Amino acid sequence: MIPASDKERTLASWHMNRALREGVQASILPDGIELTDTQTGFAVELRSGDVPAMTSPGPDGDRLWSKLSLMGLAKPAADLKEVRRRQRGALRRSEPPLLDRLRDLMARIRREIPFFCERAASYDPRRLASLEDFQGLPYLRKQDLRANFPNGLIPTSTDLRAGLDDGSLTILATSGSTDERLQIVTRSIIDRLPFGSDDLFGVPIGGKQPRTAFFTTPVCASMVCRRAAGTFEERRSSISPDLYLRTTNDPFAIETPILKSFCEDVERFQPSILAADPLYLQCVVRAAKRDGIKLPTIPVIQRGFEFATRKAIADIREAFAAPVFNDYGASEENRIAIECHLGSLHVRADVVYFEIIDQSGPCQPGIPGAVAITTFDTVTPLVRYLIGDVAAWTGRTCSCAFSDWPTIDYHGRSKDLVRSRGRWVTAAEIDDAVGTPDWLDFYRLSQTSSASFEIEVVPAAGESPEVGELSTRLKHLIEPDKVRYRPVSRIDPLPSMKIGTVQTRLPTCEIP
Amino acid sequence: MNPIIRADFPMLSRTIDGIPLVYLDSAATSLKPRAAIDAERAYSTDFTANVHRGTSTISEEASYHYEAARRLVARFIGAEPACVIMTPNTSISLGMVAAGLGLTSEDTVLCSPNSHHSNLLPWMRRGTIAYVDGDPLEPLDPDVVRKAIEVHRPRVIAFGWVSNVNGAVSPAAKLCKIAREFGVISVVDAAQAAPHLPIDVKELDCDFLAFSGHKMLGPTGTGVLWGRREALECLEPLVIGGGTVDRVSLRDYTMKGLPSRLEPGTPNIAGAIGLGAALEYLIDLGRDQIAAHGRELSMAMRAALDGLADARILMAGTSGLQIPIASVVPIGWGISSDVICRTLSDTFRVMTRSGFHCAHPLFDGQGFEQGAVRLSAYIYNSVEEINLAAQALCEIVSVLGGRRSVTTAYPS
């Protein structure tokens, strides 16, 4: 192939700019042309050899323009939602098969990451003939991350000091307590949402990075964001269109000024998305009812940070009159799974390989197991990392636009598993059983010994606790005579300042 | 120091991810020996009763142990037991003095520029603060203090004996002597001195001395205010109530004598007893041996941190007494001292403290915006642990260290 001359590339660029959709820009590269859709963030690079076809009529040119049209880059202008849909399809078509991606990852990490270099024999891509072979790889654990932070876990070619200096890299610290906490190196800017999230949410949320307001625990807000106490401007992110809302140290007694600040900041910022700790947001809803304050309008609420009860979701949805979607992530990889407008929690197959395992191996649909993730797109790559969560495959195929991403049910944290009736019981199973009785706002079940449980219940305003009803709802999971109920007006936050719905004093299991 | 004593500290058998920890945060709070833990627990298991409130067997036992603890404190500092006031901590002790002297905004209080917030805020609140000139990282110079007294004519001089940031030791006895010459009330914050240095209040000749039990092997929530008898008798109690009065009528009351008049309400009985046991432990070890071990650790710390790149090491000079406290200030790093502290902890199991060490004016004045990581050692630490921590810091510097100017400097 003869490389295009500067003149040819300039001419092609000129032609393209006339034929491309508004907002799509062609820029000349040393060996080709890059097309960037400024309205969606989508970008594609055309090689030098394609350049002549851009300006000369003929079959090659027709094929190229047809390809660009399929990507939503050519005129006539289409609806932006449709454009994003087409571009998402193009991205998906360009993605190599999963096994190839895993082999590429292994080849890269054993070459570039000290931790994996030292264990290169275990990560030989030539021994990866199938996904079953991948299941033979060792697990990565939090203590591995702690012991090897930071230089053992990032590519030797990464200039961490430079990255921290110029702000392109960040060190995130988790909010966990002693045995859970860790730090991790991450890119400062990550596309939190998958490309084309309009289809995912069924609500127009605009461009590539929607304006997002975060409302979470003070530990997350202070350790990760460090902006919780500042002014509105100080709480704006300098690198992304985000705002960190003021939070509270006492979610069960949110002071009126904090509540007013929440409402005013949201009104002023006009976020497309409110990303919130669901139990803290439920407390905001309670406080708003208490003070007779009208909550602001928000197009989409994404819940994360901790397990959400059905009751919390229902209360939030009703109070904000907005859809509430699960956004399952962690400090180590904040893009694990995302909920669509049809209620399915889709694994982010674009950036993670997701496994659910129990003692006997991969779990069948409907069987909860420990989550192990492998990440394709992180500064700190993770391979079969036991993230400390429990989930189950649904076995259902969702009919939304992201139907090729498998769906899961999130069950909570592994450390919160309780042991009852001879088996491990998850936070989700307990919450399914508790349901959404009108009288109940919050609860937390604690296993205090192998044969005793305590459930703290916070009744809704003006309601009395109906513990008999709760006992009946839970009896298939826990024998009623082993449970002590304690009506309370508040639940003391955990060391991470999360509220939590389940905890245990007993040793729990890593892989159920 | 005899390594056998490490076995006396249960926390030293604690592991994280299966690896033993290195505890270098004693300037914040020290570890507790089994003797102190057991003594504190014994109050709750063997002789639980209030003190000085009755004549039951158990109450008298509790009172005996509580007063025995006071006598141990007195012995530890060469004082008369009645002049030892049991308090929750140094901050409360200093606050009691500041509140009880009847200061007004007309009164000047001369403070050391290296003061901990606890030795600044009470004075700021009650009087008008003036500072002794000089480098806050250096010990106070008696001549400069004399000049400052002559200029400011303070009613009180309040200074930190040992800096909690870099372990610099000021010549406390000389400073108190100068104060006395001018009739200035001297208040010594001995929170960092008491764990390391032999103290004799008669030799020191100050008016008030404050320190915390929890920094010297005792339980948290224990502290001491010692005062010259006549000074304590003039001190207006911050709070009065149960235990402080001899007699109360419908309109009047009669205060008890020392120390009760300054110990309102039920004290931290278990804590005080634990503190007594902790001090007994230190007395048995020998103050001179403790100081010698501190010197050895200081020298090891200095040698191990010397040359650490991309950092300024704040550590007192070698000319005076040596306290094993050093702060590592990251220079030009893109991260805060908190990240360094977390990495030392989570990756190397070395426990330190990060931040501004309750000394904002000092850090602001020096322009140390990222704070500092402080390493502070005590009797149970070894030279090997200091070296391990320094090696960990070197490794962290190699990965996260700054890209701009490098300064490693010790005051002379």
PDB file of C-alpha atoms in Angstrom, chain A residues 255-399:
ATOM      1  CA  GLU A 255     -29.794  18.460  59.828  1.00  0.00           C
ATOM      2  CA  THR A 256     -32.041  20.815  57.924  1.00  0.00           C
ATOM      3  CA  PRO A 257     -29.122  22.912  56.568  1.00  0.00           C
ATOM      4  CA  ILE A 258     -27.548  19.770  55.042  1.00  0.00           C
ATOM      5  CA  LEU A 259     -30.882  18.843  53.494  1.00  0.00           C
ATOM      6  CA  LYS A 260     -31.375  22.338  52.104  1.00  0.00           C
ATOM      7  CA  SER A 261     -27.826  22.329  50.770  1.00  0.00           C
ATOM      8  CA  PHE A 262     -28.557  19.006  49.040  1.00  0.00           C
ATOM      9  CA  CYS A 263     -31.646  20.440  47.341  1.00  0.00           C
ATOM     10  CA  GLU A 264     -30.063  23.770  46.413  1.00  0.00           C
ATOM     11  CA  ASP A 265     -26.919  22.178  45.036  1.00  0.00           C
ATOM     12  CA  VAL A 266     -28.888  19.749  42.911  1.00  0.00           C
ATOM     13  CA  GLU A 267     -31.139  22.567  41.613  1.00  0.00           C
ATOM     14  CA  ARG A 268     -28.100  24.645  40.780  1.00  0.00           C
ATOM     15  CA  PHE A 269     -26.025  21.864  39.245  1.00  0.00           C
ATOM     16  CA  GLN A 270     -28.846  20.230  37.281  1.00  0.00           C
ATOM     17  CA  PRO A 271     -27.228  16.807  37.113  1.00  0.00           C
ATOM     18  CA  SER A 272     -28.314  14.195  34.597  1.00  0.00           C
ATOM     19  CA  ILE A 273     -27.533  11.541  37.176  1.00  0.00           C
ATOM     20  CA  LEU A 274     -27.548  11.451  40.959  1.00  0.00           C
ATOM     21  CA  ALA A 275     -25.154   8.699  42.072  1.00  0.00           C
ATOM     22  CA  ALA A 276     -25.908   7.874  45.676  1.00  0.00           C
ATOM     23  CA  ASP A 277     -25.556   5.518  48.574  1.00  0.00           C
ATOM     24  CA  PRO A 278     -29.146   4.250  48.614  1.00  0.00           C
ATOM     25  CA  LEU A 279     -29.531   4.055  52.372  1.00  0.00           C
ATOM     26  CA  TYR A 280     -28.150   7.543  52.863  1.00  0.00           C
ATOM     27  CA  LEU A 281     -30.466   8.785  50.126  1.00  0.00           C
ATOM     28  CA  GLN A 282     -33.375   7.056  51.822  1.00  0.00           C
ATOM     29  CA  CYS A 283     -32.433   9.024  54.935  1.00  0.00           C
ATOM     30  CA  VAL A 284     -32.615  12.200  52.840  1.00  0.00           C
ATOM     31  CA  VAL A 285     -36.108  11.199  51.793  1.00  0.00           C
ATOM     32  CA  ARG A 286     -37.097  10.729  55.452  1.00  0.00           C
ATOM     33  CA  ALA A 287     -35.584  14.059  56.432  1.00  0.00           C
ATOM     34  CA  ALA A 288     -37.397  15.811  53.573  1.00  0.00           C
ATOM     35  CA  LYS A 289     -40.697  14.376  54.770  1.00  0.00           C
ATOM     36  CA  ARG A 290     -39.877  15.461  58.327  1.00  0.00           C
ATOM     37  CA  ASP A 291     -39.081  19.026  57.253  1.00  0.00           C
ATOM     38  CA  GLY A 292     -41.756  19.268  54.565  1.00  0.00           C
ATOM     39  CA  ILE A 293     -39.111  20.056  51.943  1.00  0.00           C
ATOM     40  CA  LYS A 294     -39.734  19.214  48.311  1.00  0.00           C
ATOM     41  CA  LEU A 295     -36.944  17.190  46.780  1.00  0.00           C
ATOM     42  CA  PRO A 296     -35.481  18.314  43.437  1.00  0.00           C
ATOM     43  CA  THR A 297     -36.143  16.658  40.109  1.00  0.00           C
ATOM     44  CA  ILE A 298     -33.466  14.338  38.766  1.00  0.00           C
ATOM     45  CA  PRO A 299     -33.650  12.399  35.473  1.00  0.00           C
ATOM     46  CA  VAL A 300     -31.831   9.280  36.679  1.00  0.00           C
ATOM     47  CA  ILE A 301     -30.648   7.998  40.049  1.00  0.00           C
ATOM     48  CA  GLN A 302     -27.882   5.446  40.174  1.00  0.00           C
ATOM     49  CA  ARG A 303     -27.384   3.597  43.403  1.00  0.00           C
ATOM     50  CA  GLY A 304     -24.064   2.144  44.484  1.00  0.00           C
ATOM     51  CA  PHE A 305     -21.622   2.129  47.392  1.00  0.00           C
ATOM     52  CA  GLU A 306     -23.624  -0.355  49.455  1.00  0.00           C
ATOM     53  CA  PHE A 307     -26.420  -2.922  49.218  1.00  0.00           C
ATOM     54  CA  ALA A 308     -29.806  -1.331  48.611  1.00  0.00           C
ATOM     55  CA  THR A 309     -32.926  -2.649  50.246  1.00  0.00           C
ATOM     56  CA  ARG A 310     -36.118  -2.959  48.249  1.00  0.00           C
ATOM     57  CA  LYS A 311     -37.645  -0.502  50.654  1.00  0.00           C
ATOM     58  CA  ALA A 312     -34.905   2.069  50.037  1.00  0.00           C
ATOM     59  CA  ILE A 313     -35.323   1.755  46.286  1.00  0.00           C
ATOM     60  CA  ALA A 314     -39.086   2.102  46.547  1.00  0.00           C
ATOM     61  CA  ASP A 315     -38.860   5.144  48.814  1.00  0.00           C
ATOM     62  CA  ILE A 316     -36.295   6.866  46.618  1.00  0.00           C
ATOM     63  CA  ARG A 317     -38.176   6.127  43.420  1.00  0.00           C
ATOM     64  CA  GLU A 318     -41.391   7.504  44.872  1.00  0.00           C
ATOM     65  CA  ALA A 319     -39.835  10.596  46.456  1.00  0.00           C
ATOM     66  CA  PHE A 320     -37.817  11.680  43.429  1.00  0.00           C
ATOM     67  CA  ALA A 321     -40.232  10.322  40.811  1.00  0.00           C
ATOM     68  CA  ALA A 322     -37.165   9.072  38.959  1.00  0.00           C
ATOM     69  CA  PRO A 323     -35.890   5.700  37.816  1.00  0.00           C
ATOM     70  CA  VAL A 324     -33.392   4.135  40.228  1.00  0.00           C
ATOM     71  CA  PHE A 325     -30.735   1.907  38.662  1.00  0.00           C
ATOM     72  CA  ASN A 326     -28.044  -0.205  40.256  1.00  0.00           C
ATOM     73  CA  ASP A 327     -24.479   0.738  39.390  1.00  0.00           C
ATOM     74  CA  TYR A 328     -22.310  -2.069  40.705  1.00  0.00           C
ATOM     75  CA  GLY A 329     -18.669  -1.117  41.029  1.00  0.00           C
ATOM     76  CA  ALA A 330     -15.805  -0.855  43.470  1.00  0.00           C
ATOM     77  CA  SER A 331     -12.672   1.189  43.980  1.00  0.00           C
ATOM     78  CA  GLU A 332     -10.716  -1.531  42.220  1.00  0.00           C
ATOM     79  CA  GLU A 333     -12.996  -1.335  39.133  1.00  0.00           C
ATOM     80  CA  ASN A 334     -15.951   0.953  39.195  1.00  0.00           C
ATOM     81  CA  ARG A 335     -17.565  -0.553  36.111  1.00  0.00           C
ATOM     82  CA  ILE A 336     -18.594  -4.088  37.019  1.00  0.00           C
ATOM     83  CA  ALA A 337     -22.286  -4.205  36.208  1.00  0.00           C
ATOM     84  CA  ILE A 338     -25.004  -1.718  35.407  1.00  0.00           C
ATOM     85  CA  GLU A 339     -28.771  -1.904  35.536  1.00  0.00           C
ATOM     86  CA  CYS A 340     -30.858  -1.185  32.461  1.00  0.00           C
ATOM     87  CA  HIS A 341     -34.323   0.349  32.289  1.00  0.00           C
ATOM     88  CA  LEU A 342     -35.854  -3.124  32.148  1.00  0.00           C
ATOM     89  CA  GLY A 343     -34.419  -3.908  35.572  1.00  0.00           C
ATOM     90  CA  SER A 344     -31.624  -6.253  34.498  1.00  0.00           C
ATOM     91  CA  LEU A 345     -28.186  -5.854  36.020  1.00  0.00           C
ATOM     92  CA  HIS A 346     -25.826  -6.302  33.058  1.00  0.00           C
ATOM     93  CA  VAL A 347     -22.207  -7.315  33.497  1.00  0.00           C
ATOM     94  CA  ARG A 348     -19.948  -4.747  31.812  1.00  0.00           C
ATOM     95  CA  ALA A 349     -18.560  -7.244  29.310  1.00  0.00           C
ATOM     96  CA  ASP A 350     -16.743  -4.421  27.564  1.00  0.00           C
ATOM     97  CA  VAL A 351     -14.361  -3.957  30.495  1.00  0.00           C
ATOM     98  CA  VAL A 352     -14.564  -7.015  32.772  1.00  0.00           C
ATOM     99  CA  TYR A 353     -14.674 -10.770  32.554  1.00  0.00           C
ATOM    100  CA  PHE A 354     -17.005 -11.844  35.319  1.00  0.00           C
ATOM    101  CA  GLU A 355     -17.051 -15.187  37.100  1.00  0.00           C
ATOM    102  CA  ILE A 356     -19.327 -16.496  39.828  1.00  0.00           C
ATOM    103  CA  ILE A 357     -17.888 -19.427  41.697  1.00  0.00           C
ATOM    104  CA  ASP A 358     -18.589 -21.634  44.651  1.00  0.00           C
ATOM    105  CA  GLN A 359     -16.563 -24.406  46.226  1.00  0.00           C
ATOM    106  CA  SER A 360     -17.297 -26.712  43.313  1.00  0.00           C
ATOM    107  CA  GLY A 361     -16.465 -24.275  40.538  1.00  0.00           C
ATOM    108  CA  PRO A 362     -18.557 -22.011  38.304  1.00  0.00           C
ATOM    109  CA  CYS A 363     -22.077 -21.503  39.603  1.00  0.00           C
ATOM    110  CA  GLN A 364     -25.186 -22.387  37.671  1.00  0.00           C
ATOM    111  CA  PRO A 365     -27.810 -19.653  37.161  1.00  0.00           C
ATOM    112  CA  GLY A 366     -29.684 -18.882  40.350  1.00  0.00           C
ATOM    113  CA  ILE A 367     -26.926 -20.166  42.646  1.00  0.00           C
ATOM    114  CA  PRO A 368     -25.138 -17.385  44.556  1.00  0.00           C
ATOM    115  CA  GLY A 369     -21.375 -17.532  44.570  1.00  0.00           C
ATOM    116  CA  ALA A 370     -18.295 -15.399  45.052  1.00  0.00           C
ATOM    117  CA  VAL A 371     -17.535 -12.874  42.361  1.00  0.00           C
ATOM    118  CA  ALA A 372     -14.138 -12.943  40.643  1.00  0.00           C
ATOM    119  CA  ILE A 373     -13.406 -10.255  38.116  1.00  0.00           C
ATOM    120  CA  THR A 374     -10.775  -9.871  35.446  1.00  0.00           C
ATOM    121  CA  THR A 375     -10.347  -6.341  34.155  1.00  0.00           C
ATOM    122  CA  PHE A 376      -9.317  -5.405  30.640  1.00  0.00           C
ATOM    123  CA  ASP A 377      -8.939  -1.688  30.918  1.00  0.00           C
ATOM    124  CA  THR A 378      -7.398  -0.666  34.220  1.00  0.00           C
ATOM    125  CA  VAL A 379      -4.020   0.739  35.236  1.00  0.00           C
ATOM    126  CA  THR A 380      -3.977  -1.933  37.911  1.00  0.00           C
ATOM    127  CA  PRO A 381      -5.081  -5.068  36.032  1.00  0.00           C
ATOM    128  CA  LEU A 382      -6.932  -7.661  38.054  1.00  0.00           C
ATOM    129  CA  VAL A 383      -7.089 -11.339  37.148  1.00  0.00           C
ATOM    130  CA  ARG A 384      -9.628 -13.555  38.891  1.00  0.00           C
ATOM    131  CA  TYR A 385      -9.794 -11.007  41.670  1.00  0.00           C
ATOM    132  CA  LEU A 386     -12.046 -11.981  44.549  1.00  0.00           C
ATOM    133  CA  ILE A 387     -13.705  -8.660  45.084  1.00  0.00           C
ATOM    134  CA  GLY A 388     -15.595  -9.731  48.172  1.00  0.00           C
ATOM    135  CA  ASP A 389     -19.102  -9.794  46.689  1.00  0.00           C
ATOM    136  CA  VAL A 390     -21.688 -12.471  46.130  1.00  0.00           C
ATOM    137  CA  ALA A 391     -23.833 -12.657  42.993  1.00  0.00           C
ATOM    138  CA  ALA A 392     -25.804 -15.129  40.903  1.00  0.00           C
ATOM    139  CA  TRP A 393     -26.366 -15.421  37.184  1.00  0.00           C
ATOM    140  CA  THR A 394     -29.998 -14.832  36.318  1.00  0.00           C
ATOM    141  CA  GLY A 395     -29.946 -17.109  33.285  1.00  0.00           C
ATOM    142  CA  ARG A 396     -32.280 -14.631  31.591  1.00  0.00           C
ATOM    143  CA  THR A 397     -31.594 -12.752  28.377  1.00  0.00           C
ATOM    144  CA  CYS A 398     -32.680  -9.174  28.669  1.00  0.00           C
ATOM    145  CA  SER A 399     -34.422  -7.627  25.698  1.00  0.00           C
TER     146      SER A 399
END
